[in-house]
């Protein structure tokens, strides 16, 4: 299953990234190389193997429902490229998701 | 609005309920509603690199409660997934949810239908997830983002496409609300967004087996809107098919002000969420011991409670249903009943109906008028019981009791204090009553003649006049007796 030019455009738009046509060509080539490399995994017979979701053997890591201090608003907003006194500010978003 | 009888709507609901935990799903920030913007946030819910989410134990317990209350299978092992999309209210770029292995599956809920027969609605799944933040669009040229709600724990309840009318959708939603509030895991407030509902809707001709193309309707933020939006969408689809068109698979947003649903402006790929297992959160394993522990902690649920009220207390189905509809009302009723049984020494069954009448006609009426809830209701169950006790032991009449009730609402005072201060004790002493009766009969000769002439309807007039003379405090039973006796002796 090869990655097409259209696939690259689709994934880029989902990630809200924009590329020039040359960049898209290059990415398409790189993605295909990665997938080809990964193809080796298909040499293994996985008929009776359960899909793995986690590599470490841990379960039920849970936390008591107790409030811990939050950041101050000043700290919380401090990394934002744009902000008001109380809010993060982002370019106008229209419509619903 | 009437629906075309040749068609049958097929409806499935997705209900999101915000859990009443103290802290968020994966971090220790408070879930408090209405906090100052961006004050309940930390590196985890802000999606800072290198942070790790840790699951809230209560979220698991809460979802197990609703899962057991709706007869679900509990997955021995369930995992979290990332639902990927970019939107400013989601700093991480993905929402933590459950996809392949939700914690609860294959349940059902019994809904109350208008014909009284009830109906079973299947539940496909119930899973845990986190809420997104809030974007504020209508202020500036920019969009402002408040991340407080990010990470607030939600459960999503997905029904089977078993719902066949907007009314049934309403009844299903009411049942879910009733269950989550009984379990104390959600406050059930749709207007504030603690309970949200989306619907999948299609129509098919009666007798046709295959489902039609479905649309998704979102943004129905009140119980009434759910019914109205579904009626609108069903009619729109039927009209489209009747006109020779085809239903397009799309998502519509309900506009409650204009009563229309309009298609969402979004590209197809908006639905490409690329779910994958979240490597940051380890699997949740639930064994039988844990399930049984949660099961043992479940409160009595509305339907068993209703049935108990009918069987043990002899209430009518209607009374029992109204009283058990909300947990707080049912508890208020039971507390009043227990207190009154203590005061009078009578078995609960003998006084159940009396207490029920006060709840249904007075307490619920006042709550409706004042739009308050049991916690703010000024009369305690103990004081209400004391007042009903005063009627039963003959201290006050039922009529005066209404006055005492109103006074209790205003002053919060004990009924006995009110009765004493306002001098409302019922007069049962026959010589006092006789005096009043004599005066009434003496002052109303023409009516007395009418009565003696055979017009027995005038009797009610005499009762009214005597009560008025006694400021409503006459014991009605004795007033009646005395009047009958006096008028009888005039006859001879």
XYZ file of C-alpha atoms in Angstrom:
589
model
C 0.000 0.000 0.000
C 1.866 3.029 -1.242
C 1.366 6.545 0.080
C 0.026 8.821 -2.633
C 0.437 12.537 -3.103
C -3.187 12.865 -2.037
C -2.556 10.932 1.187
C 0.205 13.360 2.091
C -2.130 16.289 1.513
C -4.825 14.632 3.601
C -2.542 13.891 6.564
C -1.023 17.360 6.329
C -4.418 19.000 6.458
C -5.439 16.871 9.471
C -2.283 18.078 11.209
C -2.997 21.638 10.028
C 0.350 21.766 8.245
C 0.985 23.289 4.837
C 3.743 22.239 2.441
C 4.933 23.240 -0.990
C 4.480 20.701 -3.775
C 8.203 19.833 -3.665
C 7.994 19.203 0.063
C 4.947 17.001 -0.433
C 6.818 14.986 -3.076
C 9.726 14.545 -0.694
C 7.476 13.556 2.211
C 5.626 11.078 0.022
C 8.924 9.441 -0.892
C 10.122 9.349 2.753
C 6.861 7.977 4.064
C 6.926 5.243 1.455
C 10.472 4.314 2.418
C 9.460 4.038 6.065
C 6.482 1.886 5.234
C 8.572 -0.358 3.026
C 10.992 -0.860 5.888
C 8.122 -1.698 8.214
C 6.864 -4.235 5.692
C 9.468 -6.617 7.125
C 7.163 -7.103 10.102
C 4.684 -8.785 7.798
C 7.121 -11.681 7.421
C 6.095 -12.775 10.913
C 3.159 -15.079 11.403
C 0.877 -13.300 13.911
C -2.162 -15.553 13.498
C -2.381 -16.459 17.169
C -0.901 -13.317 18.669
C -3.099 -10.867 20.576
C -2.649 -7.265 19.446
C -0.393 -5.473 21.902
C -1.553 -2.148 23.263
C 1.072 -1.610 25.942
C 4.662 -2.775 26.156
C 5.035 -2.624 29.916
C 3.196 -5.073 32.107
C 1.350 -2.607 34.340
C -2.344 -2.133 35.051
C -4.680 -0.139 37.297
C -2.443 2.809 37.973
C -5.038 4.916 39.729
C -5.168 8.124 41.681
C -7.328 9.085 44.681
C -9.907 11.746 43.798
C -8.161 14.487 45.803
C -7.604 18.022 44.590
C -4.017 19.094 44.055
C -2.934 22.696 43.559
C -3.280 23.949 39.999
C -0.935 26.409 38.343
C -1.494 30.085 38.858
C -3.200 31.635 35.865
C -0.108 33.712 35.191
C 2.014 30.587 35.002
C -0.580 28.722 32.950
C -0.692 31.456 30.326
C 3.011 32.286 30.389
C 4.044 30.087 27.436
C 1.225 31.219 25.173
C 2.299 33.239 22.134
C -0.865 35.310 22.494
C -3.036 35.863 25.534
C -5.265 38.300 27.380
C -5.201 38.726 31.132
C -7.457 35.691 31.568
C -7.498 33.715 28.318
C -5.370 32.041 25.702
C -5.798 33.898 22.452
C -5.869 32.065 19.133
C -6.700 33.140 15.584
C -10.424 33.290 14.930
C -11.944 29.843 14.600
C -15.167 29.654 12.653
C -17.780 26.943 12.870
C -17.865 23.877 15.028
C -15.535 20.959 14.999
C -45.842 18.587 14.993
C -47.287 15.419 13.452
C -45.189 12.725 11.903
C -46.046 10.945 8.647
C -47.536 7.573 9.565
C -46.114 5.753 6.527
C -42.619 6.133 7.888
C -40.861 4.873 10.952
C -38.023 6.832 12.541
C -34.983 4.959 13.837
C -33.151 6.822 16.565
C -30.026 6.078 18.549
C -28.786 8.447 21.237
C -25.325 9.278 22.504
C -25.507 10.785 25.960
C -22.552 12.501 27.582
C -22.720 12.867 31.348
C -20.240 14.905 33.349
C -19.102 12.988 36.410
C -19.361 14.526 39.870
C -15.760 13.852 40.804
C -13.730 16.377 42.771
C -10.870 16.288 40.313
C -10.338 15.861 36.587
C -10.053 12.495 34.857
C -6.271 12.406 34.599
C -4.913 15.114 36.919
C -5.609 16.628 40.334
C -7.155 19.894 39.090
C -10.582 20.802 40.423
C -13.683 20.223 38.268
C -15.539 23.106 39.892
C -18.048 24.735 37.542
C -17.888 28.491 37.106
C -14.306 28.999 38.294
C -12.354 31.957 36.948
C -11.052 31.142 33.433
C -7.815 29.157 33.266
C -7.399 28.724 37.006
C -8.089 24.955 37.231
C -5.238 23.955 34.971
C -1.920 22.187 35.329
C 0.809 20.883 33.005
C -1.149 17.629 32.449
C -4.441 19.155 31.285
C -2.563 21.864 29.386
C -0.935 19.098 27.363
C 2.635 20.065 28.234
C 5.278 17.753 26.767
C 6.615 15.146 29.145
C 3.603 15.069 31.450
C 1.730 11.848 32.171
C -1.976 11.356 32.854
C -3.015 9.261 35.886
C -6.561 7.898 35.966
C -8.987 9.052 38.677
C -10.192 6.050 40.736
C -13.641 7.597 41.227
C -14.186 7.903 37.485
C -13.802 4.130 37.195
C -16.084 3.515 40.180
C -18.724 5.876 38.767
C -18.762 4.290 35.325
C -19.000 0.865 36.968
C -22.029 2.075 38.920
C -23.939 3.181 35.842
C -22.765 0.080 33.993
C -24.192 -2.189 36.686
C -27.375 -0.111 37.002
C -27.966 -0.575 33.268
C -27.187 -4.295 33.197
C -23.971 -3.932 31.195
C -21.207 -6.446 30.789
C -18.111 -5.134 32.530
C -14.944 -5.643 30.534
C -12.284 -7.470 32.579
C -9.727 -5.403 30.686
C -10.332 -2.070 29.052
C -7.966 0.467 27.533
C -7.881 4.139 26.607
C -7.453 5.527 23.122
C -6.459 8.828 21.621
C -9.005 10.528 19.409
C -6.973 12.915 17.309
C -8.164 16.246 16.045
C -6.916 19.789 16.056
C -9.009 22.422 17.695
C -7.924 25.243 20.007
C -9.971 23.932 22.939
C -7.903 20.736 22.963
C -4.306 21.601 23.826
C -2.965 18.037 23.487
C -4.288 17.642 19.944
C -6.190 14.548 21.034
C -8.966 13.653 23.401
C -8.434 10.686 25.708
C -11.386 8.357 25.191
C -12.100 4.659 24.876
C -12.540 3.101 21.469
C -11.894 -0.590 20.926
C -12.291 -1.810 24.473
C -14.817 0.261 26.422
C -15.382 -0.604 30.062
C -19.127 -1.349 29.755
C -20.995 -2.995 26.863
C -24.301 -4.692 26.011
C -26.597 -3.200 28.622
C -30.191 -2.052 28.593
C -32.496 0.424 30.271
C -36.239 0.153 30.809
C -38.028 3.341 29.844
C -41.528 4.423 30.865
C -43.711 4.910 27.806
C -46.986 6.804 27.414
C -49.006 3.584 27.077
C -47.700 2.472 30.474
C -46.219 -0.742 29.104
C -42.609 0.397 29.182
C -39.917 -0.544 26.675
C -36.386 -1.879 26.743
C -33.711 0.183 25.022
C -30.409 -1.560 24.395
C -27.125 0.091 25.312
C -24.244 -0.578 22.971
C -21.590 0.751 25.293
C -20.643 3.135 28.066
C -17.129 4.513 28.069
C -14.925 7.000 29.895
C -13.453 10.092 28.293
C -12.378 13.643 28.996
C -14.040 16.921 28.102
C -12.488 19.636 25.971
C -12.063 23.300 26.926
C -14.250 26.205 25.972
C -13.702 28.605 23.087
C -15.298 32.004 23.193
C -15.885 33.274 19.681
C -18.161 36.219 19.910
C -15.977 38.785 21.616
C -13.075 39.956 19.568
C -11.461 39.364 16.257
C -9.647 36.536 18.010
C -10.960 33.402 19.673
C -10.388 33.167 23.413
C -9.802 29.815 25.098
C -10.559 28.720 28.666
C -8.972 25.357 29.448
C -10.683 24.785 32.837
C -13.014 22.145 31.424
C -10.202 20.285 29.675
C -9.873 16.875 31.250
C -13.144 17.006 33.190
C -14.376 13.391 33.306
C -17.292 12.347 31.139
C -19.007 9.114 30.378
C -20.581 8.497 27.004
C -23.628 6.246 26.910
C -24.440 4.947 23.438
C -27.861 3.421 22.835
C -28.800 0.862 20.230
C -31.012 2.213 17.416
C -34.047 1.004 19.397
C -35.797 4.344 19.818
C -38.816 4.828 17.560
C -40.092 8.328 18.267
C -38.943 11.708 19.576
C -41.101 11.030 22.629
C -39.250 7.788 23.340
C -35.953 9.640 22.943
C -37.152 12.071 25.594
C -38.179 9.189 27.859
C -34.844 7.453 27.376
C -32.972 10.616 28.253
C -35.180 11.092 31.317
C -34.364 7.558 32.420
C -30.626 8.157 32.021
C -30.923 11.390 33.962
C -32.883 9.621 36.684
C -30.284 6.860 36.951
C -27.204 9.075 37.043
C -28.759 11.376 39.627
C -29.903 8.422 41.783
C -26.374 7.061 41.612
C -25.032 10.493 42.541
C -22.508 10.429 39.701
C -23.878 13.386 37.690
C -26.103 16.351 38.556
C -28.161 15.789 35.388
C -28.377 19.458 34.495
C -28.812 19.687 30.720
C -28.950 23.471 30.555
C -25.549 23.743 32.262
C -24.165 21.020 30.029
C -23.599 18.296 32.633
C -25.847 16.113 30.504
C -25.536 16.383 26.716
C -27.160 14.454 23.970
C -26.525 13.783 20.282
C -28.796 11.685 18.109
C -28.421 9.462 15.079
C -31.608 9.600 13.037
C -32.901 7.823 9.964
C -36.337 6.992 8.591
C -37.669 4.020 6.666
C -41.002 3.120 5.144
C -43.128 0.969 7.441
C -42.456 -2.679 6.730
C -39.075 -2.000 5.190
C -36.301 -3.866 6.939
C -33.248 -1.928 5.887
C -32.373 1.281 7.719
C -32.267 4.524 5.751
C -29.241 6.811 5.590
C -28.712 8.420 8.963
C -27.808 11.924 9.998
C -26.372 13.070 13.290
C -28.091 15.874 15.186
C -26.061 17.776 17.755
C -26.455 20.709 20.111
C -29.838 19.802 21.621
C -29.225 21.372 24.987
C -32.505 20.799 26.779
C -35.005 17.960 27.149
C -37.608 19.880 25.150
C -35.099 20.599 22.400
C -34.336 16.912 21.981
C -37.961 16.194 21.177
C -38.333 19.217 18.924
C -35.065 18.722 17.059
C -35.863 15.067 16.379
C -39.356 15.901 15.111
C -37.842 18.491 12.823
C -35.184 16.152 11.460
C -37.557 13.219 10.951
C -39.992 15.402 9.019
C -37.166 16.852 6.967
C -35.970 13.384 5.964
C -39.486 12.133 5.139
C -40.185 15.242 3.050
C -36.903 14.776 1.213
C -37.725 11.161 0.341
C -41.320 11.994 -0.614
C -39.999 14.642 -2.982
C -37.832 12.046 -4.672
C -34.591 13.129 -3.011
C -32.035 11.273 -0.931
C -30.890 11.797 2.629
C -27.218 12.752 2.774
C -25.115 11.419 5.613
C -24.167 14.569 7.489
C -24.025 16.230 10.861
C -26.596 18.873 11.717
C -26.629 21.425 14.484
C -29.909 22.281 16.162
C -30.679 25.970 16.429
C -33.148 26.304 19.291
C -33.937 29.952 18.517
C -34.990 29.360 14.941
C -36.239 25.785 15.364
C -34.139 24.460 12.513
C -31.205 22.109 12.194
C -28.557 23.254 9.763
C -25.661 21.200 8.372
C -22.335 21.695 10.068
C -19.702 23.447 8.027
C -16.993 20.843 8.029
C -15.022 18.756 5.635
C -15.449 15.019 5.395
C -12.060 14.407 6.919
C -13.196 16.008 10.176
C -14.307 12.504 11.095
C -10.894 10.989 10.491
C -9.935 10.697 14.149
C -7.136 8.123 13.732
C -7.834 6.419 17.053
C -5.008 4.433 18.583
C -4.343 3.005 22.055
C -2.980 5.666 24.414
C 0.468 4.441 25.472
C 0.479 6.807 28.481
C -2.417 5.086 30.219
C -2.162 1.471 31.305
C -5.088 -0.956 31.007
C -7.852 -0.987 33.604
C -8.512 -4.460 34.957
C -11.787 -5.037 36.777
C -12.225 -8.346 38.594
C -15.319 -9.901 40.186
C -14.350 -8.653 43.664
C -14.281 -5.081 42.471
C -17.572 -5.476 40.603
C -19.274 -6.965 43.659
C -17.930 -4.201 45.884
C -19.407 -1.575 43.581
C -22.656 -3.510 43.237
C -23.010 -3.589 47.018
C -22.551 0.185 47.136
C -25.411 0.895 44.705
C -28.361 2.749 46.224
C -31.891 1.481 45.747
C -32.729 2.375 42.144
C -35.920 4.172 41.045
C -37.832 1.199 39.652
C -37.310 -1.146 42.643
C -38.071 1.768 44.950
C -41.310 2.502 43.113
C -42.313 -1.149 43.285
C -41.544 -1.241 47.008
C -43.698 1.865 47.600
C -46.546 0.063 45.849
C -46.085 -3.274 47.610
C -45.129 -2.164 51.112
C -46.982 1.108 51.451
C -49.995 0.405 49.278
C -49.500 3.523 47.153
C -50.977 3.744 43.672
C -48.595 3.277 40.754
C -49.043 6.915 39.839
C -48.201 8.193 43.336
C -45.243 5.824 43.651
C -43.890 6.935 40.294
C -44.132 10.643 41.036
C -42.560 10.187 44.476
C -39.645 8.072 43.242
C -38.954 10.079 40.104
C -36.278 12.010 41.950
C -34.169 10.446 44.642
C -34.301 13.471 46.920
C -38.093 13.619 46.793
C -38.349 9.891 47.530
C -36.016 10.250 50.512
C -37.889 13.306 51.769
C -41.090 11.286 51.572
C -39.635 8.326 53.431
C -38.143 10.533 56.137
C -41.480 12.307 56.663
C -43.278 8.988 56.772
C -40.855 7.525 59.321
C -41.099 10.627 61.518
C -44.894 10.543 61.410
C -44.965 6.837 62.228
C -42.833 7.686 65.265
C -45.181 10.473 66.366
C -48.460 8.624 65.884
C -47.332 5.081 66.614
C -49.224 3.984 63.510
C -47.769 1.570 60.952
C -46.387 3.359 57.869
C -48.911 1.703 55.600
C -51.835 3.434 57.376
C -50.412 6.916 56.951
C -48.550 6.463 53.645
C -51.331 7.917 51.524
C -51.815 10.947 53.787
C -48.128 11.814 53.598
C -48.111 11.137 49.858
C -50.965 13.622 49.397
C -49.056 16.348 51.212
C -45.965 15.661 49.131
C -47.773 15.573 45.822
C -50.173 18.467 46.251
C -48.223 20.812 48.493
C -44.497 20.122 48.630
C -44.071 19.434 44.909
C -46.352 22.334 43.996
C -44.292 24.793 46.029
C -41.063 23.352 44.649
C -42.409 23.840 41.124
C -43.581 27.394 41.819
C -40.350 28.429 43.471
C -38.165 26.380 41.148
C -36.306 25.042 44.157
C -35.100 21.596 45.031
C -35.407 19.521 48.195
C -32.123 20.756 49.751
C -33.453 24.338 49.732
C -36.980 23.388 50.738
C -37.721 25.324 53.956
C -39.792 22.636 55.699
C -37.865 19.678 57.091
C -39.394 16.196 56.897
C -39.563 16.184 60.693
C -41.570 19.417 60.835
C -43.910 18.309 58.045
C -44.513 15.083 59.950
C -45.188 17.059 63.150
C -47.771 19.127 61.300
C -49.558 16.113 59.828
C -49.440 14.655 63.349
C -51.370 17.701 64.578
C -54.129 16.954 62.065
C -54.258 13.301 63.026
C -54.512 14.018 66.772
C -57.233 16.601 66.136
C -55.267 19.678 67.227
C -55.822 21.402 63.895
C -58.206 20.857 61.011
C -57.032 19.950 57.526
C -58.036 23.397 56.376
C -56.054 25.163 59.079
C -53.150 22.848 58.259
C -52.855 24.510 54.841
C -52.461 27.824 56.634
C -49.864 26.348 58.990
C -48.022 24.886 55.995
C -47.826 28.288 54.301
C -46.592 29.815 57.552
C -43.943 27.109 57.923
C -42.693 27.908 54.428
C -42.135 31.522 55.439
C -40.837 31.159 58.979
C -39.237 27.726 59.226
C -40.896 27.435 62.635
C -42.151 24.282 64.276
C -45.859 23.780 63.500
C -46.729 23.598 67.176
C -45.214 27.053 67.736
C -47.173 28.465 64.814
C -50.428 26.902 65.987
C -49.889 28.310 69.476
C -48.756 31.812 68.445
C -51.484 32.268 65.868
C -54.064 30.642 68.082
C -55.058 28.088 65.472
C -55.960 25.191 67.726
C -59.072 23.481 66.498
C -62.144 23.998 68.650
C -63.801 20.680 69.398
C -65.606 21.789 72.523
C -69.330 21.379 71.685
C -70.609 24.161 73.936
C -68.443 26.722 72.101
C -69.575 25.326 68.790
C -73.208 25.355 69.886
C -72.898 29.042 70.715
C -71.617 29.817 67.225
C -74.305 27.641 65.612
C -77.061 29.370 67.570
C -75.809 32.747 66.412
C -75.662 31.622 62.772
C -79.132 30.118 62.834
C -80.519 33.187 64.626
C -79.022 35.602 62.083
C -80.192 33.679 59.011
C -83.890 33.068 59.462
C -84.769 32.964 55.712
C -82.177 30.191 55.092
C -83.420 28.260 58.111
C -86.948 28.405 56.731
C -85.710 27.203 53.360
C -83.976 24.278 55.035
C -87.020 23.404 57.060
C -89.050 23.653 53.876
C -87.009 20.781 52.468
C -84.068 22.506 50.765
C -81.225 20.506 52.307
C -78.629 22.219 50.114
C -78.638 25.180 52.494
C -76.860 22.963 55.018
C -73.497 23.754 53.425
C -74.211 27.447 53.875
C -74.670 26.955 57.618
C -71.408 25.011 57.855
C -69.584 27.773 56.014
C -71.082 30.514 58.162
C -70.300 28.685 61.389
C -66.704 28.078 60.324
C -66.362 31.721 59.354
C -67.666 32.759 62.741
C -65.077 30.496 64.364
C -62.218 31.802 62.161
C -62.003 28.411 60.513
C -61.042 26.716 63.751
C -64.181 24.716 64.371
C -63.787 20.974 64.245
C -65.692 20.258 61.012
C -66.990 16.931 62.251
C -68.483 18.401 65.426
C -69.775 21.493 63.620
C -71.688 19.148 61.320
C -73.061 17.139 64.198
C -74.216 20.178 66.155
C -75.858 21.745 63.084
C -77.713 18.534 62.279
C -78.912 18.198 65.834
C -80.046 21.829 66.164
C -81.778 21.940 62.770
C -83.350 18.562 63.460
C -84.866 19.808 66.682
C -86.268 22.877 64.868
C -88.004 20.581 62.419
C -90.069 18.954 65.102
